[in-house]
Short mmCIF file of C-alpha atoms in Angstrom, two decimals:
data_model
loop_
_atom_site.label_atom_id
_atom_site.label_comp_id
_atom_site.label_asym_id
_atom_site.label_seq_id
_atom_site.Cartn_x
_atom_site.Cartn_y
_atom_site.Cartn_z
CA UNK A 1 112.61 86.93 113.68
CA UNK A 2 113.05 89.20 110.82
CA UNK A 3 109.16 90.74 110.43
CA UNK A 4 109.93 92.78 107.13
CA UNK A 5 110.95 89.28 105.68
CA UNK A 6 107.34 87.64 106.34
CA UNK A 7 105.72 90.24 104.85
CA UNK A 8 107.61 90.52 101.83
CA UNK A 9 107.03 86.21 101.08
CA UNK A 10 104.03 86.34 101.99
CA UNK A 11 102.11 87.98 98.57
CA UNK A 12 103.62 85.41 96.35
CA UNK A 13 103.50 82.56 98.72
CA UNK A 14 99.50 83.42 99.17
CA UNK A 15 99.37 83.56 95.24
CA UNK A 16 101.40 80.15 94.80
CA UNK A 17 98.54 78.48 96.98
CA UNK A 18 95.99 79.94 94.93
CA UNK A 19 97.31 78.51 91.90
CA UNK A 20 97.57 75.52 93.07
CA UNK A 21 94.13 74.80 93.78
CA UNK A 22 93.30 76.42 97.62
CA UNK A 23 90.19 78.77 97.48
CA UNK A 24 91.62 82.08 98.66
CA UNK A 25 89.98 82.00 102.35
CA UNK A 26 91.77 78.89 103.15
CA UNK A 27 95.16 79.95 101.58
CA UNK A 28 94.80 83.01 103.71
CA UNK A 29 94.45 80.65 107.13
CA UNK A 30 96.81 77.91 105.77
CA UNK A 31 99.57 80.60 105.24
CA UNK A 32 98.56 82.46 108.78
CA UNK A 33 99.47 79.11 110.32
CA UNK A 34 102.75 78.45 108.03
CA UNK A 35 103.55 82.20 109.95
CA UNK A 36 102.88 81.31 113.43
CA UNK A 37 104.72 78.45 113.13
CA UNK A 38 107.76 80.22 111.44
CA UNK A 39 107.47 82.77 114.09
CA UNK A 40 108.51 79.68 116.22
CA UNK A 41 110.83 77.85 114.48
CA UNK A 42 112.79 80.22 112.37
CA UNK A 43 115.02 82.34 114.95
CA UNK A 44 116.60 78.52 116.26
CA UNK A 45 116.47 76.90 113.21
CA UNK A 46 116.68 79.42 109.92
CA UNK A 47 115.63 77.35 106.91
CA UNK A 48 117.91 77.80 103.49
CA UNK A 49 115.16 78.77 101.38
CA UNK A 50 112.27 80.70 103.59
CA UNK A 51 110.02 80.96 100.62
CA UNK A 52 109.98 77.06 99.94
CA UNK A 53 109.51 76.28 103.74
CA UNK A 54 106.56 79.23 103.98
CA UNK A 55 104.68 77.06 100.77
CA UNK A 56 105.64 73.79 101.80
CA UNK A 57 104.35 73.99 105.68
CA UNK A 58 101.28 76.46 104.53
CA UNK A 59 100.28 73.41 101.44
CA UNK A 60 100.46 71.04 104.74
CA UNK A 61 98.06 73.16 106.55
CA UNK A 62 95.85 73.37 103.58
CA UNK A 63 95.65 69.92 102.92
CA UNK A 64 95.54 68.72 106.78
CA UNK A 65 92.22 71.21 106.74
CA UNK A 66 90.85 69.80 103.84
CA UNK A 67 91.39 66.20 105.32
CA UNK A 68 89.43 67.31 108.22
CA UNK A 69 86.60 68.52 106.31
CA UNK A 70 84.54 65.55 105.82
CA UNK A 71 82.30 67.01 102.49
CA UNK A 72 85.64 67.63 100.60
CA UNK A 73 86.89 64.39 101.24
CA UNK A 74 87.70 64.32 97.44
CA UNK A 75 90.27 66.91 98.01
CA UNK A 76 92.65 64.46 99.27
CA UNK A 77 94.12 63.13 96.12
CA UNK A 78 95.75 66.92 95.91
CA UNK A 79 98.37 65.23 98.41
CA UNK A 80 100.40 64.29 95.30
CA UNK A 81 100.50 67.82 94.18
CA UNK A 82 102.47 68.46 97.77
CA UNK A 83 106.07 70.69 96.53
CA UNK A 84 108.95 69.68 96.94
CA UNK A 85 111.65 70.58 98.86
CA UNK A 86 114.02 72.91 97.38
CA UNK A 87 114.30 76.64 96.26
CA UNK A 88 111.53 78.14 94.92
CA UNK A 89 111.86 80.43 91.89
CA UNK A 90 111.82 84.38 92.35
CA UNK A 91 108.79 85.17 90.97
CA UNK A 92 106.74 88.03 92.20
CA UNK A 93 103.38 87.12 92.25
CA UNK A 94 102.32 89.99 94.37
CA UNK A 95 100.63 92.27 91.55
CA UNK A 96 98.90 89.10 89.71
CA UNK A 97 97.47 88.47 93.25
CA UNK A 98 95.90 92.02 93.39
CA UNK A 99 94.33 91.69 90.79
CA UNK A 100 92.91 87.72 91.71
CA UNK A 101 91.97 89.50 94.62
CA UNK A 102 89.85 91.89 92.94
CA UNK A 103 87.35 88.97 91.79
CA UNK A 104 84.17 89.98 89.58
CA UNK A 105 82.53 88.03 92.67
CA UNK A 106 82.90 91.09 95.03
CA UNK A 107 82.09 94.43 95.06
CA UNK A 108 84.81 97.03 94.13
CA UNK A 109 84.69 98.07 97.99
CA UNK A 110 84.63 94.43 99.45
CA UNK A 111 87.56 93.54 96.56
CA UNK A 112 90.11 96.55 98.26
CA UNK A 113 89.13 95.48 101.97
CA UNK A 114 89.74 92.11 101.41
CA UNK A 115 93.11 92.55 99.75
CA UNK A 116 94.49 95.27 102.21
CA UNK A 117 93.46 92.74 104.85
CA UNK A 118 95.12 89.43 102.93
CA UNK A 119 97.80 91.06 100.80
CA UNK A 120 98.58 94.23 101.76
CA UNK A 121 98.84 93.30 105.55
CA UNK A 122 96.70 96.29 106.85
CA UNK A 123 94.48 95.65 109.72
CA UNK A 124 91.38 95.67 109.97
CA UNK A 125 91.20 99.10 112.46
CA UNK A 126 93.57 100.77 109.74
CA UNK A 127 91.50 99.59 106.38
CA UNK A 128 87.84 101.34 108.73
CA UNK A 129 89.68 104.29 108.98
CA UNK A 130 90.86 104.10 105.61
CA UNK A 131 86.81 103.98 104.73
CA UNK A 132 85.83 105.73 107.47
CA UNK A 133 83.41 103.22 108.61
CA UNK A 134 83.64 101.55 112.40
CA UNK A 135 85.71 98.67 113.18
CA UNK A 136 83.50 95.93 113.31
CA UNK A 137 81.56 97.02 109.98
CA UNK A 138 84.48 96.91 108.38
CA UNK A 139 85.52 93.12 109.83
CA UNK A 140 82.08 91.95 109.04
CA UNK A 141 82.52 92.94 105.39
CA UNK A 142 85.63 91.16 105.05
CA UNK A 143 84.13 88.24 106.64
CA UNK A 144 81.33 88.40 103.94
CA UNK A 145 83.90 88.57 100.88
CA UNK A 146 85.92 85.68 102.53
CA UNK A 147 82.75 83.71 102.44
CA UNK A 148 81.78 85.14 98.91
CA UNK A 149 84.97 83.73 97.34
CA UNK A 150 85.24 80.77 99.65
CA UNK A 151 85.59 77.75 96.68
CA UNK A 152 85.75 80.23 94.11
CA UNK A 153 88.23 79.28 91.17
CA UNK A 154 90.77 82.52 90.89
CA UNK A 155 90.56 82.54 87.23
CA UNK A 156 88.74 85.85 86.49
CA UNK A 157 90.84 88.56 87.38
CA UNK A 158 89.52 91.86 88.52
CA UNK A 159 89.58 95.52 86.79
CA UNK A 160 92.59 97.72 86.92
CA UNK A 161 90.53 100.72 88.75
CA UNK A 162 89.97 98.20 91.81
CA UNK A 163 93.31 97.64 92.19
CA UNK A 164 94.61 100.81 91.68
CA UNK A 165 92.44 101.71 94.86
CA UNK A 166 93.81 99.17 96.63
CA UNK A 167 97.30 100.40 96.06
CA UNK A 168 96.63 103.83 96.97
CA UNK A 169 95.28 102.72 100.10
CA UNK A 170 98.32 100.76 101.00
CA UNK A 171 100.41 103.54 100.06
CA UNK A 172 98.82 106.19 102.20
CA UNK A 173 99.37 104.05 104.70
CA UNK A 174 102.73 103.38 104.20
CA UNK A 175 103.48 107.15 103.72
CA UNK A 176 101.91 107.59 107.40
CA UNK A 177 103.55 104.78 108.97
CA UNK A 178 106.00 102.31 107.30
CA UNK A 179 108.29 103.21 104.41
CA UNK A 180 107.90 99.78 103.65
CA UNK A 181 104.60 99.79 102.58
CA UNK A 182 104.77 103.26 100.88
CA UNK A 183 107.65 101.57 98.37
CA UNK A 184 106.03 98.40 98.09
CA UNK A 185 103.05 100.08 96.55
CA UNK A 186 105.17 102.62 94.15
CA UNK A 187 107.16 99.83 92.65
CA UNK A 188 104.10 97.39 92.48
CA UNK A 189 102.19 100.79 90.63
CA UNK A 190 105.09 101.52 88.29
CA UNK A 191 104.95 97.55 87.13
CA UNK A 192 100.80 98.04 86.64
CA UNK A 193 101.57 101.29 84.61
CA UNK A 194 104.50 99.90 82.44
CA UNK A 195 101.98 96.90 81.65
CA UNK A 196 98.55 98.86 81.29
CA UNK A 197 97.37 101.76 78.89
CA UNK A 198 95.39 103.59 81.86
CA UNK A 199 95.88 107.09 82.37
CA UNK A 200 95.02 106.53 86.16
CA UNK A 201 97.78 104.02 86.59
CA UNK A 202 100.39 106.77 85.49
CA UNK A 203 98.09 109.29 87.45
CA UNK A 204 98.50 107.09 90.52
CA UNK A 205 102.50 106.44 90.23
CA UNK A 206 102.80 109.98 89.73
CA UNK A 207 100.85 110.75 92.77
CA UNK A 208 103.14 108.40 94.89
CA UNK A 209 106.40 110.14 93.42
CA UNK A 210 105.51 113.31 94.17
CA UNK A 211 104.19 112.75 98.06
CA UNK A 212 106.91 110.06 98.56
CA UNK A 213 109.74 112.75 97.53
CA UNK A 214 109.31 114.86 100.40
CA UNK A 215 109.31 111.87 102.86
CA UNK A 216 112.69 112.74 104.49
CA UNK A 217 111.57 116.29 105.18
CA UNK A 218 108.19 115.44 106.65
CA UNK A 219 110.24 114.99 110.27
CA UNK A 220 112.38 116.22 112.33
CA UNK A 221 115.27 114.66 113.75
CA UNK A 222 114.03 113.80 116.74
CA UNK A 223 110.97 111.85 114.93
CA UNK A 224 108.08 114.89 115.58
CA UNK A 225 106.20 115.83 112.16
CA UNK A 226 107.04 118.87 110.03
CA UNK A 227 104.24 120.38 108.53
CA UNK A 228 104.20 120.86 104.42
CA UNK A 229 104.74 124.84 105.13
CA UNK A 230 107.64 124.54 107.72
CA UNK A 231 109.72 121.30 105.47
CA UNK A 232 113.46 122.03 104.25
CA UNK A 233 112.68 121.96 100.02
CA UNK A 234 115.75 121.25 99.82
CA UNK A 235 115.77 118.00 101.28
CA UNK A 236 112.90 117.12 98.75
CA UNK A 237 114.18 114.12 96.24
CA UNK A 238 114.11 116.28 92.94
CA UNK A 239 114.39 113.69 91.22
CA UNK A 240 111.42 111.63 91.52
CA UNK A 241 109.54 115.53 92.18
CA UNK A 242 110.90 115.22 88.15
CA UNK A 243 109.77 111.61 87.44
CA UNK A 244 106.32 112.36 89.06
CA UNK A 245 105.74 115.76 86.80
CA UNK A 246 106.46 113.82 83.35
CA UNK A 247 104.39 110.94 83.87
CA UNK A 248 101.76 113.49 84.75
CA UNK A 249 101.99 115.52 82.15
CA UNK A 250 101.98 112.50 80.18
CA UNK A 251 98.96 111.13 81.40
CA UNK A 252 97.10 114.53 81.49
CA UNK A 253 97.33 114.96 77.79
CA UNK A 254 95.19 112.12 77.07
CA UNK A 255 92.58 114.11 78.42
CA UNK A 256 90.88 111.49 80.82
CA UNK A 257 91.33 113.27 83.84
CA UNK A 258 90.47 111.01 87.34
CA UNK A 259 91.06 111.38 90.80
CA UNK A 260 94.53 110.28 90.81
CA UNK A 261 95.44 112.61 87.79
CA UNK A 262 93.94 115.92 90.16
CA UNK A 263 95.17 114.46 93.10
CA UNK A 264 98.94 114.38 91.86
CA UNK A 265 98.55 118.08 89.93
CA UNK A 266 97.62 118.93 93.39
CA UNK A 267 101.06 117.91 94.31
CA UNK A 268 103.52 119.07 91.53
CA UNK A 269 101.87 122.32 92.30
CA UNK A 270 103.56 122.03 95.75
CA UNK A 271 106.35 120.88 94.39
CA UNK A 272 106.43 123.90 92.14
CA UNK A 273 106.76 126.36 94.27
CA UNK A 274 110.41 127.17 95.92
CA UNK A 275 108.70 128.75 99.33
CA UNK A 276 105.82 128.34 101.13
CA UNK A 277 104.76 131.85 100.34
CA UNK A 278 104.80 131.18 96.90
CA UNK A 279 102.28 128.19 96.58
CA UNK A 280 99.72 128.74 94.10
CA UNK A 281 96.70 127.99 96.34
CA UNK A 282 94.33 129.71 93.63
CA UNK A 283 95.32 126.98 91.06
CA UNK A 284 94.99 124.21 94.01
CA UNK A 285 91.45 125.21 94.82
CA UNK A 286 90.62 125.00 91.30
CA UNK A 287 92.23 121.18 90.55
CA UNK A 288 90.36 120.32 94.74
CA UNK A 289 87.15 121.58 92.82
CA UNK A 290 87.46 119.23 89.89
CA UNK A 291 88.44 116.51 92.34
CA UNK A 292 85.59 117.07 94.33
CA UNK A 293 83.70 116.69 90.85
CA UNK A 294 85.27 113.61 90.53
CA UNK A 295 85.12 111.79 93.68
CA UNK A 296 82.51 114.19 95.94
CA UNK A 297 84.52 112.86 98.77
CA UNK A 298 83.93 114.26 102.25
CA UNK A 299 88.32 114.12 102.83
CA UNK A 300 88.67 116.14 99.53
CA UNK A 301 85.89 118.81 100.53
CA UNK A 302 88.25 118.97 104.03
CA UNK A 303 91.30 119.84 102.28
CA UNK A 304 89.97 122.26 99.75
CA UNK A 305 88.56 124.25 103.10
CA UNK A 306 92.39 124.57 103.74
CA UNK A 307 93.13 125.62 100.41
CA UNK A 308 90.57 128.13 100.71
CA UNK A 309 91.92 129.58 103.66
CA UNK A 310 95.26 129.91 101.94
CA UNK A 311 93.63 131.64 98.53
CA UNK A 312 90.68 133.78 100.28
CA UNK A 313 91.67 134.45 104.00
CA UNK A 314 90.97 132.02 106.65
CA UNK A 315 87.31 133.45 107.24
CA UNK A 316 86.49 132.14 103.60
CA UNK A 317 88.43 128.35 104.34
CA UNK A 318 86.06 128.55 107.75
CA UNK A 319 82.94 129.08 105.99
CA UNK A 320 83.62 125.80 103.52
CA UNK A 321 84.51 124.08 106.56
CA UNK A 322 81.23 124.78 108.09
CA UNK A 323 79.08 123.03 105.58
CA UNK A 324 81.05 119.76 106.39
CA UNK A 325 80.12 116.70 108.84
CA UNK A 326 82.38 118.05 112.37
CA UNK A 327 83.30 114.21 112.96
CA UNK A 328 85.88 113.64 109.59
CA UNK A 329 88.70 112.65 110.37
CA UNK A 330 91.08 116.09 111.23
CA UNK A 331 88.39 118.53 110.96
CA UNK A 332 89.41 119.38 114.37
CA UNK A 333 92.99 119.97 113.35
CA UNK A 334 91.76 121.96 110.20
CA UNK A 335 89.55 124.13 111.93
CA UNK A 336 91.82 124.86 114.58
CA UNK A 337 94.59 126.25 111.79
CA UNK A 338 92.02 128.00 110.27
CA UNK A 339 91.09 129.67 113.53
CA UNK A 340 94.67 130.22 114.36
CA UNK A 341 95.25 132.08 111.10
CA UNK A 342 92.53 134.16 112.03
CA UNK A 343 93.60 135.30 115.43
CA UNK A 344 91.41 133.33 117.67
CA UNK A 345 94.19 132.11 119.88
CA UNK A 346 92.12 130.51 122.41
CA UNK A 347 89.64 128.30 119.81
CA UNK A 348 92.48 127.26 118.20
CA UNK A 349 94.48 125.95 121.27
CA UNK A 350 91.17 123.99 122.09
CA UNK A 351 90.73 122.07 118.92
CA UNK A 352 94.33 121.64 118.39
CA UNK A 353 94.29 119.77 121.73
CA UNK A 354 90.65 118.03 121.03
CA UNK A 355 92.56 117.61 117.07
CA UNK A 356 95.46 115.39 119.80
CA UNK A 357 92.56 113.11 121.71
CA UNK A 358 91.57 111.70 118.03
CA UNK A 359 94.94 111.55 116.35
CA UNK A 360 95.05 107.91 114.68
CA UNK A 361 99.00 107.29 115.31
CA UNK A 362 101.32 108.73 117.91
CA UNK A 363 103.10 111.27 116.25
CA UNK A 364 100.36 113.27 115.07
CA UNK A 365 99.35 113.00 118.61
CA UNK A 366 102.49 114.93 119.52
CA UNK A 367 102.48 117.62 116.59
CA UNK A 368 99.08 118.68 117.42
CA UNK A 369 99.33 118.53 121.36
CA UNK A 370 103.04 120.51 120.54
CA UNK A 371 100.43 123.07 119.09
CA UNK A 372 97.79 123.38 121.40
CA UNK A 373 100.57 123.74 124.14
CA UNK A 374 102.43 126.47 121.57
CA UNK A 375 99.53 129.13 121.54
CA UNK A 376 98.71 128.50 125.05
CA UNK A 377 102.00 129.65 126.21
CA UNK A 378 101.79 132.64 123.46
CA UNK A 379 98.04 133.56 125.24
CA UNK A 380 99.89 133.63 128.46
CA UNK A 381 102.72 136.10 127.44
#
């Protein structure tokens, strides 16, 4: 059963149901059974055209459930709407379906949970910690917008800066986890900035060139992670480091600076510098200070601790990270480098193991318990 091949129908299949008439919540279901049942049919019996079968059998689904719902009886004469058999044309529908997604119904923060969940194929654990918010809050707000849009007529598409969110999300996922994702969202942002005038669309696609150029370098060869400071530059893709720093500069000079915009100067400013040693961390702090302007985002306030400890000394990066909340995600990890750089060996082997217990995928888990077990073996020497 090719997985990757699902996922990629299943934005414009989802979208194709919508236009046709399903209310969003039971496209979603309809094309959730359309998959289980491919899941079971395909690997003995491949159809010709996957994307025709996926709408065809997901259309049944809809209609059988509408059938069975006795107050939308009236539903049924949508039988004759039923497609055909046959290929279905290539149209991506996947960034028209963002934005359908991001209904003047919902709430900005409701709109990006519900399409990570329906579109984006994030789960619900992985859109929390996204937000930061527990599990189950986070499923009972998508339940809420699923009910909120339930019979709702997808005819008032939503504003560009809720879907932008919603394809950085999926990005940073995909730049944790899988590459799929992480392109997915860079070619569906360079469509939204080719068709919009928005200097955070070109902020945004600039942001994902830059951090998606050093992908190859951000492990080893034996799949453990290579921190920023310890990565080969010259396996970084130059190119798109290239693409990234015009549309920047670009954007920048319409003087609307956002989050995206600060975020991705952030990163050409990595980019920028040939060594480690060489990073202008003074210039960093500065653009994590206007982004914390921006956004006052507990994450951002995290990093810029870091870039303090790079600019002032770690005893200055440790004093920002003491005004923030000790349960972010990675303060642990932060405050053990920080402590590390400063000599306290034994602190820093502690957190970088208590940094391991919380990691949210595998191999951060390893990188950080790798570290905890480094400076214990140098304390022992």
């Amino acid at each position: 059963m090719n997985e990757v091949l699902l996922r990629s129908l299943t934005p414009s299949v989802l979208a194709i149901l919508v236009r046709r008439g399903a209310d969003f919540a039971a496209a979603e279901d309809a094309l959730q059974d359309a998959l289980v049942e491919a899941i079971r049919v395909w690997p003995d019996d491949p159809p010709r055209d996957p994307k025709g079968w996926l709408v065809t059998v997901a259309w049944r689904r809809f209609l059988d459930a509408r059938r069975a719902d006795a107050a939308r009886r009236r539903r049924e004469d949508l039988v004759d709407e039923e497609p055909t058999h046959g290929p279905t044309p290539a149209v991506d529908d996947t960034l028209q379906l963002y934005f359908l997604c991001a209904h003047p119904s919902l709430t900005p923060s409701s709109a990006v949970a519900l399409t990570l969940r329906a579109v984006g194929g994030l789960t619900t654990r992985q859109i929390a910690q996204a937000y930061l918010v527990p599990e189950a809050t986070m499923a009972q707000r998508i339940s809420r917008a699923k009910r909120t849009v339930s019979g709702v007529r997808f005819d008032q598409p939503g504003d560009v800066a809720t879907v932008l969110r919603v394809l950085y999300l999926v990005f940073n996922e995909g730049y944790s986890g899988d590459v799929d994702l992480a392109t997915e969202a860079i070619r569906l942002t360079r469509q939204l900035a080719a068709r919009v005038d928005h200097p955070e669309a070109a902020g945004l696609l600039a942001l994902m060139l830059l951090h998606h150029a050093r992908r190859t370098a951000r492990t080893a060869p034996d799949g453990s992670l290579v921190p920023l400071a310890e990565q080969d530059r010259g396996r970084w893709d130059t190119g798109s480091i290239a693409e990234g720093v015009a549309i920047l500069q670009a954007a920048l000079a319409h003087d609307r600076l956002g989050e995206f915009q600060a975020q991705a100067a952030i990163a050409a400013l990595h980019a920028d510098a040939p060594t480690a040693e060489e990073t202008d961390w003074v210039q960093i702090v500065e653009w994590y200070d206007e982004l914390t302007r921006l956004t006052d985002n507990p994450v951002v306030r995290l990093n810029r601790a870091v870039a303090v400890g790079e600019a002032d000394g770690p005893r200055a990066g440790l004093a920002a990270l003491a005004a923030l909340d000790d349960s972010l995600p990675r303060h642990a990890a932060v405050a053990a480098y920080l402590h590390e750089r400063d000599g306290d060996l034994a602190t820093a082997a502690r957190l970088y193991a208590e940094a391991a217990l919380q990691a949210p995928n595998l191999a951060e888990r390893d990188h950080l318990t790798r570290q905890a077990a480094r400076l214990n073996a140098r304390r022992r020497r």
